[in-house]
């Protein structure tokens, strides 16, 4: 497995993003740039993102030192860089304690932003300390545990996977991209490495539920979250399952539900009750508390509430508010309190969605589409949902400038691929004469989905899907019974397969469809049943 990018910024950040100390200079490879930044605040980056986006994140965070094995990225910007092996080889005495304060930033983590640019959330050292200790107690981390790191780098789940376990003397084992993308491969890896507890995103976990109960080895506890869990563990499932909920702005997990022990299964798995340090409240549009059982926005308070957004005072003021003398974060999630005191997630109250466990602001994808040279007049992006209310895919509706049209769709997709991570690039595109708007003048996404044309072709033959498998996986000789994930497929390639099926066969499928029906024969059968 390749090293993922990480970056160190100077400390003393404020939400306005001013860097008051740290190294500067031209890009260079060195054993250790001198002087090294004081009060290091780290920014994890996912190397699967396009190079242009990575350079944008480096600039927005005013990064002082880049730790990476990607020479092209290191040489493309104005950031001093160091290889990870150079850090391990660095000799000499331990560095002097720089005297960092609890309120100083520990890290800056970027998520999708509604205004068209990624948003950096700053979390303090004190907040990270409180969270790590509370999380370790919740999951029973100890020196005897063998944890796993399988989440995507650059996302807050990595905080859960690393720090609570390392801080208590447990070992953490890093899964490769291939190991963590396929349900069967992940189960084999967990068993071979004798993992005792791990995070597994809902999509993968639900696929593992369908595999049966055997073969998990020593895994006693599975944590899941990032998007809605749509089913419960099957009878006899050997591991306890915790459903976790929490925004990046409060470090990570804020509430937990032991869904293995949840008896009222007429509803989707709840998100549970807060950690002891979290103060959760459900409030109406004016910020007043609502009665138990009444839907309202979830507010989270306590010592793990973040510092704010990097360089965005307006957003910080709007989302981080004071309630009864305590600083709280407005999550934007609609929930209700159940008679048990557990919280049930209902839906978002804005245009943010979770897609394959990752936060996507539809406005950012729309803004990126609008930057396409000359062709795009206006664009809107919507996310149809499945029966559990989860986003299935991103659908792009485009109003073209005169002289442009469907023939420009491929160039638009390539343009978006240079600006956005693959999961934020819509897999379906439709041309419209005009974009309907709401009374507020914004694109009416619900109206667009209602008039969205249906599939233009009948269900494909299994042989047609074999050709898609072979193109996406870059191999030949597959059969209608070839499992996508056992031949090198992963979640990113599943998105590519969805796009291929849409563009070449005119059909709507989702990445979840590929996970649930990973062979051409199985997927063709599902599509045939749907078309009847």
PDB file of N, CA and C in Angstrom, residues 72-150:
ATOM      1  N   UNK A  72       5.752  14.017  -8.075  1.00  0.00           N
ATOM      2  CA  UNK A  72       5.119  14.981  -8.977  1.00  0.00           C
ATOM      3  C   UNK A  72       4.360  16.037  -8.183  1.00  0.00           C
ATOM      4  N   UNK A  73       3.613  15.600  -7.169  1.00  0.00           N
ATOM      5  CA  UNK A  73       2.878  16.557  -6.345  1.00  0.00           C
ATOM      6  C   UNK A  73       3.845  17.454  -5.584  1.00  0.00           C
ATOM      7  N   UNK A  74       4.915  16.862  -5.047  1.00  0.00           N
ATOM      8  CA  UNK A  74       5.866  17.644  -4.264  1.00  0.00           C
ATOM      9  C   UNK A  74       6.541  18.724  -5.095  1.00  0.00           C
ATOM     10  N   UNK A  75       6.770  18.442  -6.363  1.00  0.00           N
ATOM     11  CA  UNK A  75       7.502  19.383  -7.210  1.00  0.00           C
ATOM     12  C   UNK A  75       6.583  20.370  -7.931  1.00  0.00           C
ATOM     13  N   UNK A  76       5.262  20.128  -7.852  1.00  0.00           N
ATOM     14  CA  UNK A  76       4.333  20.959  -8.618  1.00  0.00           C
ATOM     15  C   UNK A  76       3.933  22.234  -7.904  1.00  0.00           C
ATOM     16  N   UNK A  77       4.135  22.300  -6.599  1.00  0.00           N
ATOM     17  CA  UNK A  77       3.703  23.477  -5.854  1.00  0.00           C
ATOM     18  C   UNK A  77       4.859  24.164  -5.173  1.00  0.00           C
ATOM     19  N   UNK A  78       4.523  25.077  -4.280  1.00  0.00           N
ATOM     20  CA  UNK A  78       5.553  25.847  -3.575  1.00  0.00           C
ATOM     21  C   UNK A  78       5.665  25.389  -2.131  1.00  0.00           C
ATOM     22  N   UNK A  79       5.461  24.093  -1.894  1.00  0.00           N
ATOM     23  CA  UNK A  79       5.469  23.559  -0.531  1.00  0.00           C
ATOM     24  C   UNK A  79       6.690  22.681  -0.308  1.00  0.00           C
ATOM     25  N   UNK A  80       7.512  22.945   0.682  1.00  0.00           N
ATOM     26  CA  UNK A  80       8.617  22.031   1.001  1.00  0.00           C
ATOM     27  C   UNK A  80       8.064  20.644   1.301  1.00  0.00           C
ATOM     28  N   UNK A  81       8.760  19.598   0.847  1.00  0.00           N
ATOM     29  CA  UNK A  81       8.255  18.236   0.975  1.00  0.00           C
ATOM     30  C   UNK A  81       9.319  17.323   1.555  1.00  0.00           C
ATOM     31  N   UNK A  82       8.866  16.260   2.205  1.00  0.00           N
ATOM     32  CA  UNK A  82       9.754  15.269   2.782  1.00  0.00           C
ATOM     33  C   UNK A  82       9.138  13.895   2.572  1.00  0.00           C
ATOM     34  N   UNK A  83       9.977  12.928   2.281  1.00  0.00           N
ATOM     35  CA  UNK A  83       9.483  11.563   2.121  1.00  0.00           C
ATOM     36  C   UNK A  83       9.229  10.953   3.506  1.00  0.00           C
ATOM     37  N   UNK A  84       8.258  10.050   3.614  1.00  0.00           N
ATOM     38  CA  UNK A  84       7.964   9.457   4.921  1.00  0.00           C
ATOM     39  C   UNK A  84       9.144   8.700   5.520  1.00  0.00           C
ATOM     40  N   UNK A  85       9.953   8.035   4.675  1.00  0.00           N
ATOM     41  CA  UNK A  85      11.086   7.293   5.229  1.00  0.00           C
ATOM     42  C   UNK A  85      12.135   8.223   5.833  1.00  0.00           C
ATOM     43  N   UNK A  86      12.180   9.466   5.348  1.00  0.00           N
ATOM     44  CA  UNK A  86      13.126  10.425   5.926  1.00  0.00           C
ATOM     45  C   UNK A  86      12.728  10.791   7.347  1.00  0.00           C
ATOM     46  N   UNK A  87      11.439  10.802   7.629  1.00  0.00           N
ATOM     47  CA  UNK A  87      10.996  11.080   8.995  1.00  0.00           C
ATOM     48  C   UNK A  87      11.443   9.980   9.935  1.00  0.00           C
ATOM     49  N   UNK A  88      11.358   8.725   9.463  1.00  0.00           N
ATOM     50  CA  UNK A  88      11.748   7.600  10.306  1.00  0.00           C
ATOM     51  C   UNK A  88      13.250   7.585  10.541  1.00  0.00           C
ATOM     52  N   UNK A  89      14.012   8.079   9.556  1.00  0.00           N
ATOM     53  CA  UNK A  89      15.467   8.028   9.666  1.00  0.00           C
ATOM     54  C   UNK A  89      16.054   9.231  10.375  1.00  0.00           C
ATOM     55  N   UNK A  90      15.225  10.191  10.713  1.00  0.00           N
ATOM     56  CA  UNK A  90      15.732  11.429  11.313  1.00  0.00           C
ATOM     57  C   UNK A  90      16.334  11.135  12.676  1.00  0.00           C
ATOM     58  N   UNK A  91      17.623  11.426  12.833  1.00  0.00           N
ATOM     59  CA  UNK A  91      18.298  11.161  14.097  1.00  0.00           C
ATOM     60  C   UNK A  91      18.380  12.396  14.977  1.00  0.00           C
ATOM     61  N   UNK A  92      19.241  12.334  15.977  1.00  0.00           N
ATOM     62  CA  UNK A  92      19.425  13.466  16.867  1.00  0.00           C
ATOM     63  C   UNK A  92      18.476  13.447  18.035  1.00  0.00           C
ATOM     64  N   UNK A  93      18.610  14.417  18.908  1.00  0.00           N
ATOM     65  CA  UNK A  93      17.756  14.462  20.101  1.00  0.00           C
ATOM     66  C   UNK A  93      16.302  14.753  19.748  1.00  0.00           C
ATOM     67  N   UNK A  94      15.421  14.378  20.639  1.00  0.00           N
ATOM     68  CA  UNK A  94      14.003  14.663  20.445  1.00  0.00           C
ATOM     69  C   UNK A  94      13.795  16.169  20.390  1.00  0.00           C
ATOM     70  N   UNK A  95      12.877  16.634  19.561  1.00  0.00           N
ATOM     71  CA  UNK A  95      12.658  18.076  19.462  1.00  0.00           C
ATOM     72  C   UNK A  95      12.141  18.649  20.771  1.00  0.00           C
ATOM     73  N   UNK A  96      12.486  19.900  21.019  1.00  0.00           N
ATOM     74  CA  UNK A  96      12.038  20.583  22.224  1.00  0.00           C
ATOM     75  C   UNK A  96      10.535  20.781  22.182  1.00  0.00           C
ATOM     76  N   UNK A  97       9.886  20.638  23.316  1.00  0.00           N
ATOM     77  CA  UNK A  97       8.449  20.886  23.420  1.00  0.00           C
ATOM     78  C   UNK A  97       8.176  22.323  22.988  1.00  0.00           C
ATOM     79  N   UNK A  98       7.405  22.527  21.916  1.00  0.00           N
ATOM     80  CA  UNK A  98       7.198  23.893  21.423  1.00  0.00           C
ATOM     81  C   UNK A  98       6.236  24.708  22.276  1.00  0.00           C
ATOM     82  N   UNK A  99       5.672  24.090  23.309  1.00  0.00           N
ATOM     83  CA  UNK A  99       4.779  24.848  24.180  1.00  0.00           C
ATOM     84  C   UNK A  99       3.412  25.091  23.583  1.00  0.00           C
ATOM     85  N   UNK A 100       2.904  24.128  22.826  1.00  0.00           N
ATOM     86  CA  UNK A 100       1.576  24.283  22.237  1.00  0.00           C
ATOM     87  C   UNK A 100       0.517  24.341  23.322  1.00  0.00           C
ATOM     88  N   UNK A 101      -0.532  25.102  23.072  1.00  0.00           N
ATOM     89  CA  UNK A 101      -1.617  25.280  24.038  1.00  0.00           C
ATOM     90  C   UNK A 101      -2.786  24.372  23.678  1.00  0.00           C
ATOM     91  N   UNK A 102      -3.631  24.033  24.642  1.00  0.00           N
ATOM     92  CA  UNK A 102      -4.786  23.173  24.350  1.00  0.00           C
ATOM     93  C   UNK A 102      -5.687  23.741  23.260  1.00  0.00           C
ATOM     94  N   UNK A 103      -5.800  25.063  23.194  1.00  0.00           N
ATOM     95  CA  UNK A 103      -6.702  25.659  22.204  1.00  0.00           C
ATOM     96  C   UNK A 103      -6.085  25.753  20.816  1.00  0.00           C
ATOM     97  N   UNK A 104      -4.805  25.426  20.657  1.00  0.00           N
ATOM     98  CA  UNK A 104      -4.180  25.439  19.338  1.00  0.00           C
ATOM     99  C   UNK A 104      -4.747  24.315  18.465  1.00  0.00           C
ATOM    100  N   UNK A 105      -4.772  24.509  17.140  1.00  0.00           N
ATOM    101  CA  UNK A 105      -5.304  23.461  16.263  1.00  0.00           C
ATOM    102  C   UNK A 105      -4.456  22.193  16.290  1.00  0.00           C
ATOM    103  N   UNK A 106      -5.129  21.061  16.300  1.00  0.00           N
ATOM    104  CA  UNK A 106      -4.447  19.773  16.146  1.00  0.00           C
ATOM    105  C   UNK A 106      -4.421  19.362  14.680  1.00  0.00           C
ATOM    106  N   UNK A 107      -5.546  19.609  13.999  1.00  0.00           N
ATOM    107  CA  UNK A 107      -5.588  19.268  12.577  1.00  0.00           C
ATOM    108  C   UNK A 107      -6.641  20.094  11.864  1.00  0.00           C
ATOM    109  N   UNK A 108      -6.511  20.101  10.535  1.00  0.00           N
ATOM    110  CA  UNK A 108      -7.483  20.746   9.644  1.00  0.00           C
ATOM    111  C   UNK A 108      -7.930  19.690   8.641  1.00  0.00           C
ATOM    112  N   UNK A 109      -9.223  19.413   8.616  1.00  0.00           N
ATOM    113  CA  UNK A 109      -9.736  18.365   7.749  1.00  0.00           C
ATOM    114  C   UNK A 109     -10.717  18.969   6.747  1.00  0.00           C
ATOM    115  N   UNK A 110     -10.495  18.681   5.464  1.00  0.00           N
ATOM    116  CA  UNK A 110     -11.302  19.290   4.402  1.00  0.00           C
ATOM    117  C   UNK A 110     -12.475  18.407   4.009  1.00  0.00           C
ATOM    118  N   UNK A 111     -13.631  19.050   3.818  1.00  0.00           N
ATOM    119  CA  UNK A 111     -14.814  18.390   3.301  1.00  0.00           C
ATOM    120  C   UNK A 111     -15.370  19.219   2.147  1.00  0.00           C
ATOM    121  N   UNK A 112     -16.367  18.677   1.469  1.00  0.00           N
ATOM    122  CA  UNK A 112     -16.996  19.390   0.361  1.00  0.00           C
ATOM    123  C   UNK A 112     -17.662  20.668   0.862  1.00  0.00           C
ATOM    124  N   UNK A 113     -17.630  21.722   0.029  1.00  0.00           N
ATOM    125  CA  UNK A 113     -18.195  23.003   0.435  1.00  0.00           C
ATOM    126  C   UNK A 113     -19.296  23.471  -0.495  1.00  0.00           C
ATOM    127  N   UNK A 114     -20.337  24.040   0.065  1.00  0.00           N
ATOM    128  CA  UNK A 114     -21.512  24.419  -0.730  1.00  0.00           C
ATOM    129  C   UNK A 114     -21.257  25.603  -1.648  1.00  0.00           C
ATOM    130  N   UNK A 115     -20.214  26.388  -1.389  1.00  0.00           N
ATOM    131  CA  UNK A 115     -19.956  27.578  -2.200  1.00  0.00           C
ATOM    132  C   UNK A 115     -19.051  27.301  -3.389  1.00  0.00           C
ATOM    133  N   UNK A 116     -18.673  26.046  -3.578  1.00  0.00           N
ATOM    134  CA  UNK A 116     -17.843  25.703  -4.724  1.00  0.00           C
ATOM    135  C   UNK A 116     -16.402  25.399  -4.373  1.00  0.00           C
ATOM    136  N   UNK A 117     -15.999  25.590  -3.115  1.00  0.00           N
ATOM    137  CA  UNK A 117     -14.644  25.302  -2.686  1.00  0.00           C
ATOM    138  C   UNK A 117     -14.674  24.370  -1.477  1.00  0.00           C
ATOM    139  N   UNK A 118     -13.668  23.503  -1.325  1.00  0.00           N
ATOM    140  CA  UNK A 118     -13.612  22.642  -0.138  1.00  0.00           C
ATOM    141  C   UNK A 118     -13.545  23.490   1.134  1.00  0.00           C
ATOM    142  N   UNK A 119     -14.103  22.950   2.200  1.00  0.00           N
ATOM    143  CA  UNK A 119     -14.145  23.644   3.484  1.00  0.00           C
ATOM    144  C   UNK A 119     -13.219  22.928   4.468  1.00  0.00           C
ATOM    145  N   UNK A 120     -12.347  23.693   5.119  1.00  0.00           N
ATOM    146  CA  UNK A 120     -11.435  23.130   6.102  1.00  0.00           C
ATOM    147  C   UNK A 120     -11.953  23.354   7.518  1.00  0.00           C
ATOM    148  N   UNK A 121     -12.116  22.268   8.263  1.00  0.00           N
ATOM    149  CA  UNK A 121     -12.566  22.353   9.655  1.00  0.00           C
ATOM    150  C   UNK A 121     -11.374  22.227  10.584  1.00  0.00           C
ATOM    151  N   UNK A 122     -11.234  23.181  11.502  1.00  0.00           N
ATOM    152  CA  UNK A 122     -10.131  23.184  12.457  1.00  0.00           C
ATOM    153  C   UNK A 122     -10.591  22.583  13.778  1.00  0.00           C
ATOM    154  N   UNK A 123      -9.837  21.604  14.271  1.00  0.00           N
ATOM    155  CA  UNK A 123     -10.123  20.943  15.546  1.00  0.00           C
ATOM    156  C   UNK A 123      -8.954  21.195  16.498  1.00  0.00           C
ATOM    157  N   UNK A 124      -9.265  21.582  17.726  1.00  0.00           N
ATOM    158  CA  UNK A 124      -8.214  21.922  18.688  1.00  0.00           C
ATOM    159  C   UNK A 124      -7.588  20.669  19.309  1.00  0.00           C
ATOM    160  N   UNK A 125      -6.420  20.861  19.905  1.00  0.00           N
ATOM    161  CA  UNK A 125      -5.746  19.777  20.613  1.00  0.00           C
ATOM    162  C   UNK A 125      -6.575  19.298  21.800  1.00  0.00           C
ATOM    163  N   UNK A 126      -7.199  20.229  22.497  1.00  0.00           N
ATOM    164  CA  UNK A 126      -8.016  19.854  23.648  1.00  0.00           C
ATOM    165  C   UNK A 126      -9.194  18.999  23.212  1.00  0.00           C
ATOM    166  N   UNK A 127      -9.850  19.391  22.110  1.00  0.00           N
ATOM    167  CA  UNK A 127     -10.984  18.614  21.614  1.00  0.00           C
ATOM    168  C   UNK A 127     -10.549  17.210  21.207  1.00  0.00           C
ATOM    169  N   UNK A 128      -9.405  17.112  20.535  1.00  0.00           N
ATOM    170  CA  UNK A 128      -8.913  15.799  20.131  1.00  0.00           C
ATOM    171  C   UNK A 128      -8.588  14.939  21.354  1.00  0.00           C
ATOM    172  N   UNK A 129      -7.978  15.533  22.375  1.00  0.00           N
ATOM    173  CA  UNK A 129      -7.659  14.790  23.599  1.00  0.00           C
ATOM    174  C   UNK A 129      -8.915  14.215  24.241  1.00  0.00           C
ATOM    175  N   UNK A 130      -9.933  15.055  24.399  1.00  0.00           N
ATOM    176  CA  UNK A 130     -11.182  14.605  25.035  1.00  0.00           C
ATOM    177  C   UNK A 130     -11.810  13.492  24.215  1.00  0.00           C
ATOM    178  N   UNK A 131     -11.841  13.677  22.912  1.00  0.00           N
ATOM    179  CA  UNK A 131     -12.497  12.693  22.053  1.00  0.00           C
ATOM    180  C   UNK A 131     -11.769  11.353  22.077  1.00  0.00           C
ATOM    181  N   UNK A 132     -10.456  11.377  21.942  1.00  0.00           N
ATOM    182  CA  UNK A 132      -9.683  10.135  21.898  1.00  0.00           C
ATOM    183  C   UNK A 132      -9.904   9.318  23.172  1.00  0.00           C
ATOM    184  N   UNK A 133      -9.883   9.984  24.333  1.00  0.00           N
ATOM    185  CA  UNK A 133     -10.084   9.275  25.590  1.00  0.00           C
ATOM    186  C   UNK A 133     -11.504   8.705  25.682  1.00  0.00           C
ATOM    187  N   UNK A 134     -12.502   9.503  25.291  1.00  0.00           N
ATOM    188  CA  UNK A 134     -13.893   9.047  25.374  1.00  0.00           C
ATOM    189  C   UNK A 134     -14.154   7.903  24.397  1.00  0.00           C
ATOM    190  N   UNK A 135     -13.620   8.003  23.216  1.00  0.00           N
ATOM    191  CA  UNK A 135     -13.842   6.964  22.213  1.00  0.00           C
ATOM    192  C   UNK A 135     -13.161   5.660  22.632  1.00  0.00           C
ATOM    193  N   UNK A 136     -11.952   5.779  23.173  1.00  0.00           N
ATOM    194  CA  UNK A 136     -11.236   4.584  23.619  1.00  0.00           C
ATOM    195  C   UNK A 136     -12.026   3.846  24.695  1.00  0.00           C
ATOM    196  N   UNK A 137     -12.625   4.608  25.616  1.00  0.00           N
ATOM    197  CA  UNK A 137     -13.452   3.968  26.649  1.00  0.00           C
ATOM    198  C   UNK A 137     -14.688   3.326  26.031  1.00  0.00           C
ATOM    199  N   UNK A 138     -15.306   3.988  25.063  1.00  0.00           N
ATOM    200  CA  UNK A 138     -16.530   3.479  24.459  1.00  0.00           C
ATOM    201  C   UNK A 138     -16.319   2.131  23.789  1.00  0.00           C
ATOM    202  N   UNK A 139     -15.220   1.997  23.064  1.00  0.00           N
ATOM    203  CA  UNK A 139     -14.995   0.769  22.291  1.00  0.00           C
ATOM    204  C   UNK A 139     -14.094  -0.224  23.014  1.00  0.00           C
ATOM    205  N   UNK A 140     -13.614   0.131  24.197  1.00  0.00           N
ATOM    206  CA  UNK A 140     -12.774  -0.784  24.965  1.00  0.00           C
ATOM    207  C   UNK A 140     -11.391  -0.979  24.388  1.00  0.00           C
ATOM    208  N   UNK A 141     -10.798   0.102  23.867  1.00  0.00           N
ATOM    209  CA  UNK A 141      -9.439   0.001  23.328  1.00  0.00           C
ATOM    210  C   UNK A 141      -8.457  -0.311  24.449  1.00  0.00           C
ATOM    211  N   UNK A 142      -7.501  -1.201  24.175  1.00  0.00           N
ATOM    212  CA  UNK A 142      -6.511  -1.615  25.171  1.00  0.00           C
ATOM    213  C   UNK A 142      -5.318  -2.215  24.442  1.00  0.00           C
ATOM    214  N   UNK A 143      -4.216  -2.467  25.141  1.00  0.00           N
ATOM    215  CA  UNK A 143      -3.032  -3.043  24.483  1.00  0.00           C
ATOM    216  C   UNK A 143      -3.309  -4.399  23.828  1.00  0.00           C
ATOM    217  N   UNK A 144      -4.362  -5.076  24.250  1.00  0.00           N
ATOM    218  CA  UNK A 144      -4.664  -6.389  23.683  1.00  0.00           C
ATOM    219  C   UNK A 144      -5.406  -6.305  22.350  1.00  0.00           C
ATOM    220  N   UNK A 145      -5.907  -5.122  22.013  1.00  0.00           N
ATOM    221  CA  UNK A 145      -6.699  -4.976  20.801  1.00  0.00           C
ATOM    222  C   UNK A 145      -5.813  -4.913  19.550  1.00  0.00           C
ATOM    223  N   UNK A 146      -6.369  -5.429  18.471  1.00  0.00           N
ATOM    224  CA  UNK A 146      -5.736  -5.312  17.147  1.00  0.00           C
ATOM    225  C   UNK A 146      -6.716  -4.561  16.258  1.00  0.00           C
ATOM    226  N   UNK A 147      -6.489  -3.250  16.142  1.00  0.00           N
ATOM    227  CA  UNK A 147      -7.373  -2.404  15.359  1.00  0.00           C
ATOM    228  C   UNK A 147      -7.000  -2.414  13.891  1.00  0.00           C
ATOM    229  N   UNK A 148      -7.854  -1.775  13.077  1.00  0.00           N
ATOM    230  CA  UNK A 148      -7.630  -1.739  11.633  1.00  0.00           C
ATOM    231  C   UNK A 148      -7.851  -0.336  11.113  1.00  0.00           C
ATOM    232  N   UNK A 149      -7.097   0.029  10.084  1.00  0.00           N
ATOM    233  CA  UNK A 149      -7.309   1.296   9.397  1.00  0.00           C
ATOM    234  C   UNK A 149      -7.702   0.967   7.963  1.00  0.00           C
ATOM    235  N   UNK A 150      -9.010   1.124   7.677  1.00  0.00           N
ATOM    236  CA  UNK A 150      -9.485   0.812   6.330  1.00  0.00           C
ATOM    237  C   UNK A 150     -10.206   1.990   5.690  1.00  0.00           C
TER     238      UNK A 150
END
